[in-house]
PDB file of C-alpha atoms and ligand atoms in Angstrom:
ATOM      1  CA  MET A   1      26.241 -52.997  -7.599  1.00 89.00           C
ATOM      2  CA  ARG A   2      27.622 -54.085  -4.207  1.00 94.00           C
ATOM      3  CA  THR A   3      29.176 -51.239  -2.272  1.00 97.00           C
ATOM      4  CA  VAL A   4      31.227 -51.595   0.908  1.00 98.00           C
ATOM      5  CA  ILE A   5      32.439 -48.878   3.180  1.00 98.00           C
ATOM      6  CA  TYR A   6      35.851 -49.124   4.845  1.00 98.00           C
ATOM      7  CA  PRO A   7      35.791 -46.535   7.656  1.00 97.00           C
ATOM      8  CA  GLY A   8      38.674 -45.440   9.861  1.00 96.00           C
ATOM      9  CA  SER A   9      40.824 -42.579  11.064  1.00 96.00           C
ATOM     10  CA  PHE A  10      43.671 -43.409   8.655  1.00 97.00           C
ATOM     11  CA  ASP A  11      46.025 -41.127  10.621  1.00 97.00           C
ATOM     12  CA  PRO A  12      47.945 -41.935   8.485  1.00 98.00           C
ATOM     13  CA  LEU A  13      47.170 -44.731   6.012  1.00 98.00           C
ATOM     14  CA  THR A  14      49.561 -47.710   6.332  1.00 98.00           C
ATOM     15  CA  ASN A  15      50.344 -50.671   4.085  1.00 97.00           C
ATOM     16  CA  GLY A  16      48.089 -52.721   6.394  1.00 96.00           C
ATOM     17  CA  HIS A  17      45.101 -50.519   5.528  1.00 98.00           C
ATOM     18  CA  LEU A  18      46.038 -50.687   1.834  1.00 98.00           C
ATOM     19  CA  ASP A  19      46.179 -54.471   1.974  1.00 97.00           C
ATOM     20  CA  ILE A  20      42.593 -54.529   3.278  1.00 97.00           C
ATOM     21  CA  VAL A  21      41.455 -52.066   0.584  1.00 98.00           C
ATOM     22  CA  GLN A  22      42.975 -54.298  -2.129  1.00 97.00           C
ATOM     23  CA  ARG A  23      41.296 -57.424  -0.741  1.00 97.00           C
ATOM     24  CA  ALA A  24      37.919 -55.663  -0.502  1.00 98.00           C
ATOM     25  CA  ALA A  25      38.280 -54.252  -4.027  1.00 98.00           C
ATOM     26  CA  ARG A  26      38.606 -57.801  -5.390  1.00 97.00           C
ATOM     27  CA  LEU A  27      35.369 -58.886  -3.674  1.00 96.00           C
ATOM     28  CA  PHE A  28      33.050 -55.920  -4.206  1.00 97.00           C
ATOM     29  CA  ASP A  29      32.001 -53.692  -7.103  1.00 97.00           C
ATOM     30  CA  ARG A  30      32.811 -50.512  -5.239  1.00 98.00           C
ATOM     31  CA  VAL A  31      34.858 -49.790  -2.102  1.00 98.00           C
ATOM     32  CA  ILE A  32      34.477 -46.420  -0.399  1.00 98.00           C
ATOM     33  CA  VAL A  33      37.316 -45.636   1.994  1.00 98.00           C
ATOM     34  CA  ALA A  34      35.614 -43.297   4.467  1.00 98.00           C
ATOM     35  CA  VAL A  35      37.947 -41.151   6.526  1.00 98.00           C
ATOM     36  CA  ALA A  36      36.430 -40.168   9.867  1.00 96.00           C
ATOM     37  CA  GLY A  37      36.563 -36.549  11.060  1.00 93.00           C
ATOM     38  CA  ASN A  38      37.292 -37.780  14.592  1.00 75.00           C
ATOM     39  CA  GLU A  39      38.833 -34.555  15.897  1.00 73.00           C
ATOM     40  CA  ALA A  40      38.442 -35.843  19.472  1.00 79.00           C
ATOM     41  CA  LYS A  41      41.309 -38.270  18.718  1.00 80.00           C
ATOM     42  CA  GLN A  42      43.612 -35.274  18.027  1.00 90.00           C
ATOM     43  CA  PRO A  43      44.939 -36.632  14.751  1.00 94.00           C
ATOM     44  CA  LEU A  44      48.464 -35.791  13.527  1.00 96.00           C
ATOM     45  CA  PHE A  45      47.059 -35.028  10.059  1.00 96.00           C
ATOM     46  CA  SER A  46      43.986 -32.927   9.291  1.00 95.00           C
ATOM     47  CA  LEU A  47      40.978 -34.579   7.693  1.00 96.00           C
ATOM     48  CA  ALA A  48      41.837 -33.036   4.294  1.00 97.00           C
ATOM     49  CA  GLU A  49      45.439 -34.282   4.548  1.00 97.00           C
ATOM     50  CA  ARG A  50      44.348 -37.804   5.494  1.00 98.00           C
ATOM     51  CA  VAL A  51      41.882 -37.909   2.595  1.00 98.00           C
ATOM     52  CA  ASP A  52      44.581 -36.691   0.169  1.00 98.00           C
ATOM     53  CA  LEU A  53      47.045 -39.351   1.332  1.00 98.00           C
ATOM     54  CA  VAL A  54      44.464 -42.139   0.911  1.00 98.00           C
ATOM     55  CA  ARG A  55      43.496 -40.729  -2.487  1.00 98.00           C
ATOM     56  CA  SER A  56      47.105 -40.642  -3.756  1.00 98.00           C
ATOM     57  CA  SER A  57      47.765 -44.153  -2.458  1.00 98.00           C
ATOM     58  CA  THR A  58      44.677 -45.697  -4.097  1.00 98.00           C
ATOM     59  CA  ALA A  59      44.806 -43.716  -7.352  1.00 96.00           C
ATOM     60  CA  GLY A  60      45.445 -46.843  -9.441  1.00 92.00           C
ATOM     61  CA  MET A  61      42.449 -48.779  -8.092  1.00 96.00           C
ATOM     62  CA  SER A  62      39.509 -48.163 -10.393  1.00 96.00           C
ATOM     63  CA  ASN A  63      36.710 -49.311  -8.076  1.00 98.00           C
ATOM     64  CA  VAL A  64      38.001 -47.517  -4.963  1.00 98.00           C
ATOM     65  CA  GLU A  65      36.624 -44.118  -3.924  1.00 98.00           C
ATOM     66  CA  VAL A  66      37.765 -41.934  -1.050  1.00 98.00           C
ATOM     67  CA  ASP A  67      35.420 -39.791   1.020  1.00 98.00           C
ATOM     68  CA  SER A  68      35.164 -38.292   4.493  1.00 97.00           C
ATOM     69  CA  PHE A  69      32.342 -38.425   6.996  1.00 96.00           C
ATOM     70  CA  GLY A  70      31.304 -37.128  10.385  1.00 94.00           C
ATOM     71  CA  GLY A  71      28.631 -38.300  12.789  1.00 92.00           C
ATOM     72  CA  LEU A  72      27.142 -41.770  12.872  1.00 94.00           C
ATOM     73  CA  LEU A  73      28.817 -44.299  10.576  1.00 96.00           C
ATOM     74  CA  ILE A  74      25.589 -46.191  10.004  1.00 96.00           C
ATOM     75  CA  GLU A  75      23.882 -43.041   8.688  1.00 96.00           C
ATOM     76  CA  TYR A  76      26.810 -42.394   6.371  1.00 97.00           C
ATOM     77  CA  VAL A  77      26.610 -45.998   5.079  1.00 97.00           C
ATOM     78  CA  ALA A  78      22.895 -45.529   4.284  1.00 96.00           C
ATOM     79  CA  SER A  79      23.569 -42.190   2.562  1.00 97.00           C
ATOM     80  CA  ARG A  80      26.065 -43.912   0.217  1.00 97.00           C
ATOM     81  CA  ASN A  81      23.797 -46.946  -0.385  1.00 96.00           C
ATOM     82  CA  GLY A  82      26.391 -49.183   1.272  1.00 96.00           C
ATOM     83  CA  HIS A  83      25.650 -52.878   1.798  1.00 94.00           C
ATOM     84  CA  ALA A  84      28.349 -53.610   4.327  1.00 97.00           C
ATOM     85  CA  ILE A  85      31.109 -52.205   6.498  1.00 98.00           C
ATOM     86  CA  ILE A  86      34.645 -53.589   6.222  1.00 98.00           C
ATOM     87  CA  ARG A  87      36.933 -53.596   9.250  1.00 97.00           C
ATOM     88  CA  GLY A  88      40.428 -55.017   9.550  1.00 95.00           C
ATOM     89  CA  LEU A  89      41.332 -57.526  12.261  1.00 94.00           C
ATOM     90  CA  ARG A  90      45.005 -57.826  13.141  1.00 91.00           C
ATOM     91  CA  ALA A  91      45.014 -59.780  16.349  1.00 84.00           C
ATOM     92  CA  VAL A  92      42.836 -60.944  19.209  1.00 82.00           C
ATOM     93  CA  SER A  93      43.453 -57.544  20.805  1.00 81.00           C
ATOM     94  CA  ASP A  94      41.343 -55.878  18.059  1.00 87.00           C
ATOM     95  CA  PHE A  95      38.507 -58.317  18.524  1.00 91.00           C
ATOM     96  CA  GLU A  96      36.775 -57.066  21.648  1.00 91.00           C
ATOM     97  CA  PHE A  97      36.363 -53.467  20.482  1.00 92.00           C
ATOM     98  CA  GLU A  98      35.468 -54.439  16.909  1.00 94.00           C
ATOM     99  CA  PHE A  99      32.900 -56.975  18.134  1.00 94.00           C
ATOM    100  CA  GLN A 100      31.225 -54.314  20.289  1.00 94.00           C
ATOM    101  CA  LEU A 101      31.225 -51.802  17.435  1.00 94.00           C
ATOM    102  CA  ALA A 102      29.786 -54.314  14.947  1.00 96.00           C
ATOM    103  CA  LEU A 103      26.958 -55.356  17.269  1.00 96.00           C
ATOM    104  CA  MET A 104      26.148 -51.753  18.128  1.00 96.00           C
ATOM    105  CA  ASN A 105      26.000 -50.862  14.439  1.00 95.00           C
ATOM    106  CA  ARG A 106      23.722 -53.850  13.876  1.00 96.00           C
ATOM    107  CA  LYS A 107      21.405 -52.579  16.640  1.00 96.00           C
ATOM    108  CA  LEU A 108      21.266 -49.224  14.879  1.00 95.00           C
ATOM    109  CA  ASP A 109      20.605 -50.746  11.448  1.00 95.00           C
ATOM    110  CA  GLU A 110      20.251 -54.490  11.103  1.00 95.00           C
ATOM    111  CA  THR A 111      20.370 -54.421   7.311  1.00 94.00           C
ATOM    112  CA  VAL A 112      24.052 -53.462   7.255  1.00 95.00           C
ATOM    113  CA  GLU A 113      26.571 -56.278   7.814  1.00 96.00           C
ATOM    114  CA  THR A 114      30.084 -55.823   9.203  1.00 97.00           C
ATOM    115  CA  ILE A 115      32.723 -57.931   7.463  1.00 97.00           C
ATOM    116  CA  PHE A 116      36.136 -58.535   9.013  1.00 96.00           C
ATOM    117  CA  MET A 117      39.178 -59.067   6.862  1.00 96.00           C
ATOM    118  CA  MET A 118      42.672 -60.123   7.900  1.00 95.00           C
ATOM    119  CA  PRO A 119      45.722 -58.509   6.316  1.00 95.00           C
ATOM    120  CA  LYS A 120      48.794 -60.327   5.039  1.00 95.00           C
ATOM    121  CA  ASP A 121      50.565 -61.770   8.089  1.00 93.00           C
ATOM    122  CA  THR A 122      53.491 -59.346   7.812  1.00 92.00           C
ATOM    123  CA  TYR A 123      51.110 -56.425   8.382  1.00 94.00           C
ATOM    124  CA  THR A 124      49.466 -57.772  11.517  1.00 93.00           C
ATOM    125  CA  PHE A 125      51.869 -55.817  13.744  1.00 92.00           C
ATOM    126  CA  LEU A 126      51.320 -52.531  11.893  1.00 95.00           C
ATOM    127  CA  SER A 127      49.303 -49.643  13.262  1.00 95.00           C
ATOM    128  CA  SER A 128      49.130 -45.927  12.503  1.00 96.00           C
ATOM    129  CA  ARG A 129      50.134 -45.268  16.109  1.00 95.00           C
ATOM    130  CA  ILE A 130      53.346 -47.316  15.843  1.00 96.00           C
ATOM    131  CA  VAL A 131      54.231 -45.764  12.476  1.00 97.00           C
ATOM    132  CA  LYS A 132      53.819 -42.264  13.974  1.00 96.00           C
ATOM    133  CA  GLU A 133      56.023 -43.196  16.915  1.00 95.00           C
ATOM    134  CA  ILE A 134      58.804 -44.561  14.666  1.00 96.00           C
ATOM    135  CA  ALA A 135      58.630 -41.444  12.465  1.00 95.00           C
ATOM    136  CA  ARG A 136      58.717 -39.147  15.505  1.00 93.00           C
ATOM    137  CA  LEU A 137      61.900 -40.830  16.693  1.00 93.00           C
ATOM    138  CA  GLY A 138      63.524 -40.489  13.266  1.00 92.00           C
ATOM    139  CA  GLY A 139      63.219 -44.150  12.177  1.00 95.00           C
ATOM    140  CA  ASP A 140      62.600 -45.340   8.613  1.00 96.00           C
ATOM    141  CA  VAL A 141      58.898 -45.945   7.985  1.00 97.00           C
ATOM    142  CA  LEU A 142      59.132 -46.600   4.238  1.00 96.00           C
ATOM    143  CA  PRO A 143      58.691 -50.375   4.662  1.00 95.00           C
ATOM    144  CA  PHE A 144      55.329 -49.749   6.365  1.00 97.00           C
ATOM    145  CA  VAL A 145      53.597 -46.948   4.472  1.00 98.00           C
ATOM    146  CA  PRO A 146      53.213 -45.634   0.889  1.00 98.00           C
ATOM    147  CA  ALA A 147      55.952 -43.185  -0.205  1.00 98.00           C
ATOM    148  CA  CYS A 148      53.586 -40.159  -0.074  1.00 98.00           C
ATOM    149  CA  VAL A 149      52.792 -40.950   3.589  1.00 98.00           C
ATOM    150  CA  GLU A 150      56.474 -41.268   4.425  1.00 98.00           C
ATOM    151  CA  ARG A 151      57.106 -37.819   2.901  1.00 97.00           C
ATOM    152  CA  ALA A 152      54.147 -36.295   4.737  1.00 97.00           C
ATOM    153  CA  LEU A 153      55.410 -37.701   8.054  1.00 97.00           C
ATOM    154  CA  LYS A 154      58.897 -36.278   7.449  1.00 95.00           C
ATOM    155  CA  ILE A 155      57.486 -32.843   6.627  1.00 94.00           C
ATOM    156  CA  ARG A 156      55.131 -32.867   9.646  1.00 92.00           C
ATOM    157  CA  HIS A 157      57.931 -33.818  12.060  1.00 88.00           C
ATOM    158  CA  ALA A 158      60.276 -31.212  10.585  1.00 86.00           C
ATOM    159  CA  GLN A 159      57.524 -28.584  11.117  1.00 84.00           C
ATOM    160  CA  MET A 160      56.931 -29.776  14.665  1.00 83.00           C
ATOM    161  CA  GLY A 161      60.661 -29.673  15.391  1.00 77.00           C
ATOM    162  CA  LYS A 162      60.827 -26.055  14.198  1.00 72.00           C
ATOM    163  CA  GLU A 163      57.800 -25.095  16.312  1.00 75.00           C
ATOM    164  CA  ALA A 164      59.418 -26.718  19.373  1.00 73.00           C
ATOM    165  CA  ASP A 165      62.617 -24.723  18.718  1.00 73.00           C
ATOM    166  CA  VAL A 166      60.609 -21.487  18.549  1.00 73.00           C
ATOM    167  CA  ILE A 167      58.832 -22.280  21.837  1.00 74.00           C
ATOM    168  CA  ALA A 168      62.148 -23.194  23.508  1.00 74.00           C
ATOM    169  CA  GLY A 169      63.547 -19.861  22.237  1.00 69.00           C
TER     170      GLY A 169
HETATM  171  P1  ADP B   1      40.019 -46.459  13.783  1.00 55.61           P
HETATM  172  O1  ADP B   1      40.330 -45.152  14.427  1.00 55.61           O
HETATM  173  O2  ADP B   1      38.647 -46.567  13.222  1.00 55.61           O
HETATM  174  O3  ADP B   1      40.422 -47.688  14.556  1.00 55.61           O
HETATM  175  P2  ADP B   1      42.204 -46.978  11.981  1.00 55.61           P
HETATM  176  O4  ADP B   1      42.603 -46.083  10.876  1.00 55.61           O
HETATM  177  O5  ADP B   1      43.185 -47.175  13.084  1.00 55.61           O
HETATM  178  O6  ADP B   1      40.859 -46.383  12.455  1.00 55.61           O
HETATM  179  O7  ADP B   1      41.785 -48.388  11.413  1.00 55.61           O
HETATM  180  C1  ADP B   1      40.743 -48.553  10.501  1.00 55.61           C
HETATM  181  C2  ADP B   1      40.460 -50.032  10.355  1.00 55.61           C
HETATM  182  O8  ADP B   1      41.605 -50.666   9.794  1.00 55.61           O
HETATM  183  C3  ADP B   1      40.208 -50.762  11.669  1.00 55.61           C
HETATM  184  O9  ADP B   1      39.255 -51.786  11.432  1.00 55.61           O
HETATM  185  C4  ADP B   1      41.539 -51.364  12.027  1.00 55.61           C
HETATM  186  O10 ADP B   1      41.404 -52.532  12.815  1.00 55.61           O
HETATM  187  C5  ADP B   1      42.052 -51.700  10.639  1.00 55.61           C
HETATM  188  N1  ADP B   1      43.527 -51.750  10.586  1.00 55.61           N
HETATM  189  C6  ADP B   1      44.412 -50.865  11.075  1.00 55.61           C
HETATM  190  N2  ADP B   1      45.689 -51.266  10.837  1.00 55.61           N
HETATM  191  C7  ADP B   1      45.589 -52.446  10.176  1.00 55.61           C
HETATM  192  C8  ADP B   1      46.538 -53.390   9.676  1.00 55.61           C
HETATM  193  N3  ADP B   1      47.842 -53.236   9.829  1.00 55.61           N
HETATM  194  N4  ADP B   1      46.061 -54.481   9.060  1.00 55.61           N
HETATM  195  C9  ADP B   1      44.729 -54.679   8.943  1.00 55.61           C
HETATM  196  N5  ADP B   1      43.786 -53.864   9.397  1.00 55.61           N
HETATM  197  C10 ADP B   1      44.201 -52.748  10.007  1.00 55.61           C
END
């Protein structure tokens, strides 16, 4: 049974992430989407919310599991008997950081490979950061994210708007 781990912040999951999950699910017996705690990045959604959104969006994929992890990725991969790590590459701009990360993970455990996958070309411009920015400014994000993520973004921004009103008095 070949297991791959697809780690990330997924704050929130986009159609680009989903595209990578689908590609990986066709190649491997089991794909574990591993949502990173990563509180230092000050995510818009809590870890539990991010896990729920990934879970709802991948519910129809029988060999995809969703989990969360904290600490060293390589230790998490070993704990789940993972054979490889999947990362998405959108453009040259992703390469430098991903290359560093992959080689560092190999130093920590040389038995675990990192595999890079490219999304459908129309998703190469998509990032969680850009989706959050569009949603914050009231734009339509439905072409870029699953419907449950779009709803969650609307609710979060409505809550934040109310909090801002309270602070402003
Ligand atoms: P991280 O905080 O680990 O970068 P992200 O959730 O932003 O987490 O991304 C997780 C992985 O998915 C990374 O390898 C990233 O390059 C990849 N990724 C993000 N957006 C896309 C996209 N639109 N298409 C393909 N891969 C993507």
